[in-house]
CSV table of C-alpha atoms and ligand atoms in Angstrom, one decimal:
chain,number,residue,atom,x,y,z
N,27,UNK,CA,0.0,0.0,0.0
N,28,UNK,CA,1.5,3.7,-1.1
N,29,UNK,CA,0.6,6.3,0.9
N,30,UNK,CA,0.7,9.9,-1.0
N,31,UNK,CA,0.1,13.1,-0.8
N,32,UNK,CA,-1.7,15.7,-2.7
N,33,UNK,CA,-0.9,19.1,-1.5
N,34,UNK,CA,-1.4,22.5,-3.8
N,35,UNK,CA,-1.4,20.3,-7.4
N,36,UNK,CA,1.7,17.9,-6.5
N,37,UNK,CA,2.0,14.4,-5.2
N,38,UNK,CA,4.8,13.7,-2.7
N,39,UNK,CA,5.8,10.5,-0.8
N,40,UNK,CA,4.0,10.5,2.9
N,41,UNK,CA,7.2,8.9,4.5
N,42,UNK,CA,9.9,10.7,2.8
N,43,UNK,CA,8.0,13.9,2.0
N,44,UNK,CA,9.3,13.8,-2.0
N,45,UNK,CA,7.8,14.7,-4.5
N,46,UNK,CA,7.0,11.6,-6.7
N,47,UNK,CA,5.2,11.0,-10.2
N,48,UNK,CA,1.9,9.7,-9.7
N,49,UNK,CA,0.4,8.9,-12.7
N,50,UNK,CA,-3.8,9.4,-13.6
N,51,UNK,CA,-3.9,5.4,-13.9
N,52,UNK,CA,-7.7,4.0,-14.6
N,53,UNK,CA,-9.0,3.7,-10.5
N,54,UNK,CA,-11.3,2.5,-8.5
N,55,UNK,CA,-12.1,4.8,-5.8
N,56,UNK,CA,-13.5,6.1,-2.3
N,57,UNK,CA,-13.8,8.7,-0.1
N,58,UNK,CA,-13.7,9.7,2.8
N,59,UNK,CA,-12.4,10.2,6.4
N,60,UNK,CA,-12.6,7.1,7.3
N,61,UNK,CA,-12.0,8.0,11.0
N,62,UNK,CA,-12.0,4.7,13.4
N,63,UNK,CA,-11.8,2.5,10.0
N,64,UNK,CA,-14.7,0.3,11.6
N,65,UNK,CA,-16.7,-2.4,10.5
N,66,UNK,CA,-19.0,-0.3,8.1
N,67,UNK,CA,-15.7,1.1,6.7
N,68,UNK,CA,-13.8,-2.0,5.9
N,69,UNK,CA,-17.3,-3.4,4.5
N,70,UNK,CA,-16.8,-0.7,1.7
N,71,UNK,CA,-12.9,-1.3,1.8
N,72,UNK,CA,-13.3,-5.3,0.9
N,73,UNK,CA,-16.0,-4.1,-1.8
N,74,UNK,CA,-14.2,-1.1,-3.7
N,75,UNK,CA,-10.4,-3.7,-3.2
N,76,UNK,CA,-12.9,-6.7,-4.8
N,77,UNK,CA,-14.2,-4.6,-8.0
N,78,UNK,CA,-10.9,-3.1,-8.8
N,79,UNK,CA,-9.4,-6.6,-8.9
N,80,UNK,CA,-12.6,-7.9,-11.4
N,81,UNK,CA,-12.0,-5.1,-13.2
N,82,UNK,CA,-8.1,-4.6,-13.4
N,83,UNK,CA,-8.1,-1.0,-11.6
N,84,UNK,CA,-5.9,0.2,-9.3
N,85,UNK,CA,-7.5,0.5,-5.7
N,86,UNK,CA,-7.9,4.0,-4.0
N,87,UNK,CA,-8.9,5.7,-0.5
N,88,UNK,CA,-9.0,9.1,-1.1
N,89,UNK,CA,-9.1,11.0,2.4
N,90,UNK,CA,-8.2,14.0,4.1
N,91,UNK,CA,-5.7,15.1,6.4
N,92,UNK,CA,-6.5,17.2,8.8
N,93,UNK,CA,-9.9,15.7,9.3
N,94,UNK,CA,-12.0,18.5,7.1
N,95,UNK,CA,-13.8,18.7,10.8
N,96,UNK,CA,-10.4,20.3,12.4
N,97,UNK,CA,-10.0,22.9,9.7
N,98,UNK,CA,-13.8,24.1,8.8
N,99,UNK,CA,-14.6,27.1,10.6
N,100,UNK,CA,-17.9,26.2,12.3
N,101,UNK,CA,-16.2,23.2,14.0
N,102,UNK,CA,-13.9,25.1,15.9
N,103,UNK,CA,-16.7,25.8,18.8
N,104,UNK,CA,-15.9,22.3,20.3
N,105,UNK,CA,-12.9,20.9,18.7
N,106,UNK,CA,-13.5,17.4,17.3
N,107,UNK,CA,-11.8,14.2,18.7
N,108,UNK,CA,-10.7,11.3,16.7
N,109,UNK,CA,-11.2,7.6,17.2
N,110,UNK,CA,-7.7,6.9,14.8
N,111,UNK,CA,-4.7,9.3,14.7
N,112,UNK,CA,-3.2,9.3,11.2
N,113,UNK,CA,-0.6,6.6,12.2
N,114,UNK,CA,-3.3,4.3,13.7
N,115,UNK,CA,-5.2,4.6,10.6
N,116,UNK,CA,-2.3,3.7,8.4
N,117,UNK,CA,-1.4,0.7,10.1
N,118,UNK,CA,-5.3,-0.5,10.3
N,119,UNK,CA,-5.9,0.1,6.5
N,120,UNK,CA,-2.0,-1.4,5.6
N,121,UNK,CA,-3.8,-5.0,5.2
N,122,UNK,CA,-6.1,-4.1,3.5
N,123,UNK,CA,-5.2,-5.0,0.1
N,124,UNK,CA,-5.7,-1.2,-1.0
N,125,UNK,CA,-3.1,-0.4,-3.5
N,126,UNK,CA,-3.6,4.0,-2.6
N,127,UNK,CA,-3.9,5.8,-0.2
N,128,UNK,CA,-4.5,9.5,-1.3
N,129,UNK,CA,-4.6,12.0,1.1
N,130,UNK,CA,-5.7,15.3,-0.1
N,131,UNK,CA,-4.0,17.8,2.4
N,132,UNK,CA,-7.3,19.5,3.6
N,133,UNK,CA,-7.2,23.5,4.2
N,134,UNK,CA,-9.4,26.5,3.7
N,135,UNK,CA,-8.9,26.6,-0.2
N,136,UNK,CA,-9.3,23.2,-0.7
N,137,UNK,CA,-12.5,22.8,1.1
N,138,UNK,CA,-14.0,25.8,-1.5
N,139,UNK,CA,-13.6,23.8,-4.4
N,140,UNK,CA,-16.8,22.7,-5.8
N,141,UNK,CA,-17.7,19.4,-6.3
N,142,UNK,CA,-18.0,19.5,-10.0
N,143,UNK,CA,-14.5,20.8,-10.2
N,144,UNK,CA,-13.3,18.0,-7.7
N,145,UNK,CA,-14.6,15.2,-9.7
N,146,UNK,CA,-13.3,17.1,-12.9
N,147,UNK,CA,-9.8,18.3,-12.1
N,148,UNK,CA,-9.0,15.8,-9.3
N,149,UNK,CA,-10.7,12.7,-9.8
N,150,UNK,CA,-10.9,12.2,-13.0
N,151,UNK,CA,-7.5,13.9,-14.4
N,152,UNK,CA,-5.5,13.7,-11.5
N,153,UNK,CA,-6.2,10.1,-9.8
N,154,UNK,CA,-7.9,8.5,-13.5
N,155,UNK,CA,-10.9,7.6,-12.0
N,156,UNK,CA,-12.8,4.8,-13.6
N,157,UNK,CA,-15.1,3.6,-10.7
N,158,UNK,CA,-16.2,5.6,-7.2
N,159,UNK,CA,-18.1,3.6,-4.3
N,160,UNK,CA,-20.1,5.7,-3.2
N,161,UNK,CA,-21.9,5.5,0.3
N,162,UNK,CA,-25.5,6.3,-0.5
N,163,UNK,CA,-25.1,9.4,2.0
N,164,UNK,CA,-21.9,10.5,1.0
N,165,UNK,CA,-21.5,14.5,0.4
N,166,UNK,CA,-18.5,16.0,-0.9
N,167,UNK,CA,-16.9,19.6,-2.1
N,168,UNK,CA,-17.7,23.3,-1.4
N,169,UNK,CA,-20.9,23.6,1.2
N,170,UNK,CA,-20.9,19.6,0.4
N,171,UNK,CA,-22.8,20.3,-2.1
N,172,UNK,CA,-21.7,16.8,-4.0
N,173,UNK,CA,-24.2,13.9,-4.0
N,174,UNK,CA,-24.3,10.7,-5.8
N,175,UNK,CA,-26.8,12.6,-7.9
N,176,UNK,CA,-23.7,14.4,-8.5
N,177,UNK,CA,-21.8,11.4,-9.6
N,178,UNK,CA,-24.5,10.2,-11.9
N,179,UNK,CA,-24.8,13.0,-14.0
N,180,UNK,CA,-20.8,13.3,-14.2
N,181,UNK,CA,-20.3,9.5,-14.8
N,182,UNK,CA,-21.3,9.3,-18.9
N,183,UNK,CA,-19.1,12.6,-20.0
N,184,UNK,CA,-16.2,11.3,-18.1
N,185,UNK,CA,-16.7,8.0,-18.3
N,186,UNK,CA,-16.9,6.0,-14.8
N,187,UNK,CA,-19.1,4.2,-13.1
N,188,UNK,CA,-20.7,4.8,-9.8
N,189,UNK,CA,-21.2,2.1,-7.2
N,190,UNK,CA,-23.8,2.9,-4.9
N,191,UNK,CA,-23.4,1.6,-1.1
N,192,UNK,CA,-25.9,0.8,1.0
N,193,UNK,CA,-26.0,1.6,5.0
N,194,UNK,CA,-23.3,-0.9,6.4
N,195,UNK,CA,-25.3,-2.6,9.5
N,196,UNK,CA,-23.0,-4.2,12.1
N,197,UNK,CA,-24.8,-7.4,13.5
N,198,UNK,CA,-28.1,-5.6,12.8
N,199,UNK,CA,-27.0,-1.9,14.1
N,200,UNK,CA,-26.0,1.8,12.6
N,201,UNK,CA,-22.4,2.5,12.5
N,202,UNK,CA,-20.9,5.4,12.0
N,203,UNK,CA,-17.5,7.8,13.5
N,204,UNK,CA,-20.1,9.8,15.0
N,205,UNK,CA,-22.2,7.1,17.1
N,206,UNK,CA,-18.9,5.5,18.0
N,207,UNK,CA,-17.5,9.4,19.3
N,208,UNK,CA,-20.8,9.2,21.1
N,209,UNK,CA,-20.2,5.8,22.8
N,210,UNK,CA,-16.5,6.8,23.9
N,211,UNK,CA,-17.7,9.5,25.4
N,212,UNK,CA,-20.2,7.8,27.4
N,213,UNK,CA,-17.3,5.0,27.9
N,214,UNK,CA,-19.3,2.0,26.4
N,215,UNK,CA,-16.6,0.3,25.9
N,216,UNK,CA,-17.8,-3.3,24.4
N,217,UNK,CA,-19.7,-1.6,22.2
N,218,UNK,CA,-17.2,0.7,20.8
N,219,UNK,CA,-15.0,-2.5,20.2
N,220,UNK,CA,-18.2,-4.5,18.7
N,221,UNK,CA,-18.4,-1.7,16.3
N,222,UNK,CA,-14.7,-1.2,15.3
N,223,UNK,CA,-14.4,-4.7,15.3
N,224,UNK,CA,-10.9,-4.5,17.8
N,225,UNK,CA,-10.1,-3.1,21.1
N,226,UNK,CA,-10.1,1.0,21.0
N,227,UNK,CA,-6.5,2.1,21.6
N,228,UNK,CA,-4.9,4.9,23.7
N,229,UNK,CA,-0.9,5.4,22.8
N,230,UNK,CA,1.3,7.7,25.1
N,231,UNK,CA,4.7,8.2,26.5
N,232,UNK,CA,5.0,7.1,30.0
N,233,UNK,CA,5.6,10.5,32.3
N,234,UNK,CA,6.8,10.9,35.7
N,235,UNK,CA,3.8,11.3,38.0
N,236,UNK,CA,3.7,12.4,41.6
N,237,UNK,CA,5.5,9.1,42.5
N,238,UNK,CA,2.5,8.2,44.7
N,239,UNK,CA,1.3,4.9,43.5
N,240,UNK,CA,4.7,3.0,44.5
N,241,UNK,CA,3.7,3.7,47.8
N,242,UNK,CA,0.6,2.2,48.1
N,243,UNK,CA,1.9,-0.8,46.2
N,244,UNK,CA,0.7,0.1,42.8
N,245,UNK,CA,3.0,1.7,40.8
N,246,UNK,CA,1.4,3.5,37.8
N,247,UNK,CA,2.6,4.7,34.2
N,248,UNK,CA,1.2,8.3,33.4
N,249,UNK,CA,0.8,7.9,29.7
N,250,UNK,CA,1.3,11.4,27.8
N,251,UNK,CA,-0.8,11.1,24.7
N,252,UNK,CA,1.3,11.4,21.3
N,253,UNK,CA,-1.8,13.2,19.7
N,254,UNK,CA,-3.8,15.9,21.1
N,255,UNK,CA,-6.7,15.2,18.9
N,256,UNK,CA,-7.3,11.6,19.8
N,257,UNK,CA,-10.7,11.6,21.9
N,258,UNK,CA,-10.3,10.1,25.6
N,259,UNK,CA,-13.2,7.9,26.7
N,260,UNK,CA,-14.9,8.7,29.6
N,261,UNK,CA,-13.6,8.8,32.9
N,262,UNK,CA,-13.1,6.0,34.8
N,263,UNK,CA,-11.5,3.0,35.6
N,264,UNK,CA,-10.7,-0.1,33.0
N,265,UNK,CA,-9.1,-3.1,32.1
N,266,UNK,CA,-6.6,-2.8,29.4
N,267,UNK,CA,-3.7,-4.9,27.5
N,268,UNK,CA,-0.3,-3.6,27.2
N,269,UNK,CA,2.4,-4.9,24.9
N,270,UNK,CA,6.2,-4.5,26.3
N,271,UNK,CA,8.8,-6.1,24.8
N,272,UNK,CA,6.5,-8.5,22.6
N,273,UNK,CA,4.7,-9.6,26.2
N,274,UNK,CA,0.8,-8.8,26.5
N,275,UNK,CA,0.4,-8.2,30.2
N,276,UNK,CA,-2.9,-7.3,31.5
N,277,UNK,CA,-3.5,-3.4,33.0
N,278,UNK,CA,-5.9,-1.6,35.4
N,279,UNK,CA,-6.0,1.8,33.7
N,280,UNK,CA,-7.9,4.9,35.2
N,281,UNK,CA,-9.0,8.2,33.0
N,282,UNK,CA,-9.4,11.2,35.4
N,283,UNK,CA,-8.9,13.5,37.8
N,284,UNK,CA,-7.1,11.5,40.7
N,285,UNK,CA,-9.7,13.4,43.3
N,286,UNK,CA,-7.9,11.5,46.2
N,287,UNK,CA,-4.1,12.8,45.6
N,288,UNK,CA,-5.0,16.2,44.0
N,289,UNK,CA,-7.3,19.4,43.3
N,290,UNK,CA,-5.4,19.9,40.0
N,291,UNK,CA,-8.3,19.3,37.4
N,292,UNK,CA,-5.6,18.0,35.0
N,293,UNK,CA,-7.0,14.9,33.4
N,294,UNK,CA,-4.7,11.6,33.6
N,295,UNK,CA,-4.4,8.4,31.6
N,296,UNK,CA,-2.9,5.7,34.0
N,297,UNK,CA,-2.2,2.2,34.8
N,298,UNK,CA,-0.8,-0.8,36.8
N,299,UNK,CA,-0.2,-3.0,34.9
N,300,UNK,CA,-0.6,-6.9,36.8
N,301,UNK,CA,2.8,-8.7,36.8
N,302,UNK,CA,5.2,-6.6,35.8
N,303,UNK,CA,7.6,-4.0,38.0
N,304,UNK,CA,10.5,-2.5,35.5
N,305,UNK,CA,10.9,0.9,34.8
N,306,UNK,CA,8.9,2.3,31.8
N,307,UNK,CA,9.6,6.0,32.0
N,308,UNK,CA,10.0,7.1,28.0
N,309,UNK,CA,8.6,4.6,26.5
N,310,UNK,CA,5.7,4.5,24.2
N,311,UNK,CA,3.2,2.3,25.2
N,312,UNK,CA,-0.2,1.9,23.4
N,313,UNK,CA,-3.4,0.1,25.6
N,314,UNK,CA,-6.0,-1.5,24.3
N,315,UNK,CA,-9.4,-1.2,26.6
N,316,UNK,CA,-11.7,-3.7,27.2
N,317,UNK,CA,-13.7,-3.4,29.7
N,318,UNK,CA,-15.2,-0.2,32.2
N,319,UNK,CA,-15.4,-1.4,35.9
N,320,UNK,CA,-16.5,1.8,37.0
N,321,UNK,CA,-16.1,5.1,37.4
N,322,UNK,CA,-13.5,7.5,39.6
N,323,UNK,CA,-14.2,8.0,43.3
N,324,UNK,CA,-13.1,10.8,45.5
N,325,UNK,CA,-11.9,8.3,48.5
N,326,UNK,CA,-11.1,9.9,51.9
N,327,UNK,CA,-7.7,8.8,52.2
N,328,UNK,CA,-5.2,7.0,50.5
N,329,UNK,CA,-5.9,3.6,52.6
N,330,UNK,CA,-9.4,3.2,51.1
N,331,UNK,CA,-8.0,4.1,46.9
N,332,UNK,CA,-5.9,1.4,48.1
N,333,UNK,CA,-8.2,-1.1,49.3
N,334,UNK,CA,-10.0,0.1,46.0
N,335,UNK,CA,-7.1,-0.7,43.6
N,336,UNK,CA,-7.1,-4.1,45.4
N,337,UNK,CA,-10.7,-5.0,44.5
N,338,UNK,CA,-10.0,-3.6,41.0
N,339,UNK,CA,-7.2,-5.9,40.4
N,340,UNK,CA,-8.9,-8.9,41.7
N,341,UNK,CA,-11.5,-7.6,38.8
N,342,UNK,CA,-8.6,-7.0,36.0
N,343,UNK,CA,-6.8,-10.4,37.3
N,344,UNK,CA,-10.0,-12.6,36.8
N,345,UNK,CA,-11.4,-10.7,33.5
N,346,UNK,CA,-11.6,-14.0,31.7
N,347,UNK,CA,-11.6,-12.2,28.2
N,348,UNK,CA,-8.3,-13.2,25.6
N,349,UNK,CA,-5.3,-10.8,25.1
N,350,UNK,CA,-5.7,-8.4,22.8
N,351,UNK,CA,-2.4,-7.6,22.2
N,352,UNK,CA,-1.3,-7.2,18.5
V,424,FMN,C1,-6.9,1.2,38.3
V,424,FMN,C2,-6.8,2.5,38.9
V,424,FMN,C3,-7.9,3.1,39.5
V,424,FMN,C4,-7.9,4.3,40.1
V,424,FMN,N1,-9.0,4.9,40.7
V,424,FMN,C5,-9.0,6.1,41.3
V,424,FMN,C6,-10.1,6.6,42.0
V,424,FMN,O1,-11.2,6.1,41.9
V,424,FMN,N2,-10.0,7.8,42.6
V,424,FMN,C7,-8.8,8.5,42.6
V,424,FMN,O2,-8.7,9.6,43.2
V,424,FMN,N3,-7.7,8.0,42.0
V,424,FMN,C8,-7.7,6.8,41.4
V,424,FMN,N4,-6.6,6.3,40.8
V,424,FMN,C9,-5.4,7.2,40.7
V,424,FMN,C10,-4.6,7.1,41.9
V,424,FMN,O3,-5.0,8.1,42.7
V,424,FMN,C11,-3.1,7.2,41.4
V,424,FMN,O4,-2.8,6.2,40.6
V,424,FMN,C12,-2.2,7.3,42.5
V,424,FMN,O5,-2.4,8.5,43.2
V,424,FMN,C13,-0.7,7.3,42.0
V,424,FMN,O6,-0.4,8.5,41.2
V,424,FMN,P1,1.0,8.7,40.7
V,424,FMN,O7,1.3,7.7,39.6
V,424,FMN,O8,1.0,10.1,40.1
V,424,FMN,O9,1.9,8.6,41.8
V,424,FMN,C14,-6.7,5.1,40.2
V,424,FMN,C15,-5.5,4.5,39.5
V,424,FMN,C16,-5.6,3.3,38.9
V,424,FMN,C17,-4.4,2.7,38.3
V,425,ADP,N1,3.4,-2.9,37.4
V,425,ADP,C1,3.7,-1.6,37.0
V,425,ADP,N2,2.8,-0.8,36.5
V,425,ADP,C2,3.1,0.4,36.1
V,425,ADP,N3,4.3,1.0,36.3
V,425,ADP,C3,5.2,0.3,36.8
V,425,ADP,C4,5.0,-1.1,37.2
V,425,ADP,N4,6.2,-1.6,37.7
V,425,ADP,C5,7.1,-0.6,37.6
V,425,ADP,N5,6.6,0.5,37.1
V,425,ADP,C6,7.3,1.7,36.9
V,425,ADP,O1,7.0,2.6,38.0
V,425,ADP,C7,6.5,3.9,37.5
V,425,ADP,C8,5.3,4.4,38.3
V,425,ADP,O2,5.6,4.5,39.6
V,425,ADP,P1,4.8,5.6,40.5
V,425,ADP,O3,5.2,5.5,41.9
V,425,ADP,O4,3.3,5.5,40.2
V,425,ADP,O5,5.5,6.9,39.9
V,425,ADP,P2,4.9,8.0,38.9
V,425,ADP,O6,4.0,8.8,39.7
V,425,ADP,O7,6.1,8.8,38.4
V,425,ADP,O8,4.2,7.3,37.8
V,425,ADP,C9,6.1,3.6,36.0
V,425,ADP,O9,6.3,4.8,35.2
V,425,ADP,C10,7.1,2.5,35.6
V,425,ADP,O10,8.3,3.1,35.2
């Protein structure tokens, strides 16, 4: 899978930052954000990477970076949280089979192009596009004013086709960025996981912390998240799986405020993780969640979080669900 770049008219390499020679080769295509690349996403990832191969096209994901969401002014009110960061999403779509990934570096001008022009001068001369999945809800350029209406009138005077979508149900139930944003924040957990079809992740450097939780007998890695737009579940306390050194261990994590050690209202990612007691200060660790056992208490003193923890672990410890490390 290549990932490039379009930014201001050129294509560039997205490791190496080059520019590179990207030819308008005859392409299947779709597009989108693609943000959480869940179930009802890789439904319309098998289908567009199926028909290119019947049809001898190359396969490509057109999407934007920044998430059109970041940059568009009416957003900015209550900044948007992502389910994937960039890198998450590159590694979840890498076995994918796609051959492309596009991504269409998404600012002010861009978003003004209309939709016409986008199919015209980008899709059709720039990328060579032959075919377009579609999801039957899909809008796209200035004021998203594109439909598949759009499409269809396009498709004879350029000469593609337009593969229409249907709603991707997930074991019977919607699916979309939004309703999974909406369960993170509201820290259902399984269901988040039904949906993406794998364990939601949080990845952060491990921080010093007030050095409490050694004393009590649980030490705990602060995890400093490596993007500020990924979106935090809800507060509270969870079980979580850790890979270190190529060993899954099992974790308690907590989201939140600490109310026992401190007034600060600085929000922390933590966790003890069960048999293990090395030093993990700068690493990067990522944690899958699995499970919410409930949420953060304000505890009188430092005796009772600690009789707490111990219940939690006994929790964590027995959680009979399989490792989900990678
Ligand atoms: C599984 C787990 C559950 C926690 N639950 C709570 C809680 O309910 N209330 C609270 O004030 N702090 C809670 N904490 C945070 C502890 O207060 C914190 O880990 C401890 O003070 C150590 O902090 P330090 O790593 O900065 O030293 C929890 C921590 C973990 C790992
Ligand atoms: N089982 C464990 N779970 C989490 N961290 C551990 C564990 N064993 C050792 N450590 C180390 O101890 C540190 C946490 O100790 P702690 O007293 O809570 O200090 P801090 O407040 O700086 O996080 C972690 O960052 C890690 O380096």
């Amino acid at each position: 899978m290549q990932i490039i770049l379009f930014r201001h008219g050129d294509f560039y390499d997205w490791e190496t930052n080059t520019q590179v020679n990207f030819d308008a080769v005859r392409s299947a295509v779709t597009i989108g954000s693609y943000d959480g690349v869940h179930l009802g996403h890789r439904a319309i990832l098998a289908r567009l990477v199926k028909s290119a191969k019947k049809q001898g096209l190359r396969s490509v994901l057109i999407t934007f970076e920044p998430h059109p969401r970041l940059v568009l002014r009416r957003e900015k009110k209550r900044q948007l949280k992502l389910i994937t960061t960039f890198e998450e999403k590159k590694s979840l779509l890498a076995p994918l089979g796609l051959d492309v990934v596009l991504v269409l570096e998404f600012d002010k001008a861009f978003s003004e192009i209309p939709a016409q022009t986008f199919v015209k001068d980008i899709l059709v001369k720039r990328v060579g596009l032959a075919d377009i999945v579609i999801g039957y809800d899909h809008n796209f350029g200035k004021d998203r004013q594109g439909t598949i209406e759009t499409l269809n009138s396009l498709s004879q005077l350029y000469g593609f086709t337009v593969e229409e979508t249907a709603e991707q149900l997930v074991h019977g139930k919607h699916v979309s960025s939004t309703i999974i944003r909406g369960l993170l924040e509201a820290g259902e957990i399984d269901e988040v996981n039904h949906l993406l079809g794998r364990p939601f992740r949080l990845t952060g450097k491990v921080v010093e912390g007030f050095k409490v939780g050694r004393t009590i007998g649980f030490p705990t890695v602060n995890l400093e998240l490596t993007n500020p737009y990924k979106l935090i579940p809800k507060s509270g306390v969870y079980v979580g799986d850790v890979s270190i050194n190529g060993v899954c261990y099992r974790s308690m994590m907590n989201i939140g405020f600490k109310p026992t050690v401190t007034n600060e209202h600085k929000l922390s990612i933590e966790a003890h993780i069960l048999n293990f007691d090395k030093d993990l200060y700068g690493q990067t660790l990522s944690f899958a969640l699995i499970y919410r056992i409930r949420d953060e208490i304000k505890f009188v003193n430092l005796q009772a979080l600690k009789t707490q923890l111990e219940s939690d672990k006994r929790v964590a410890a027995s959680f009979k669900r399989e490792f989900t490390c990678f």
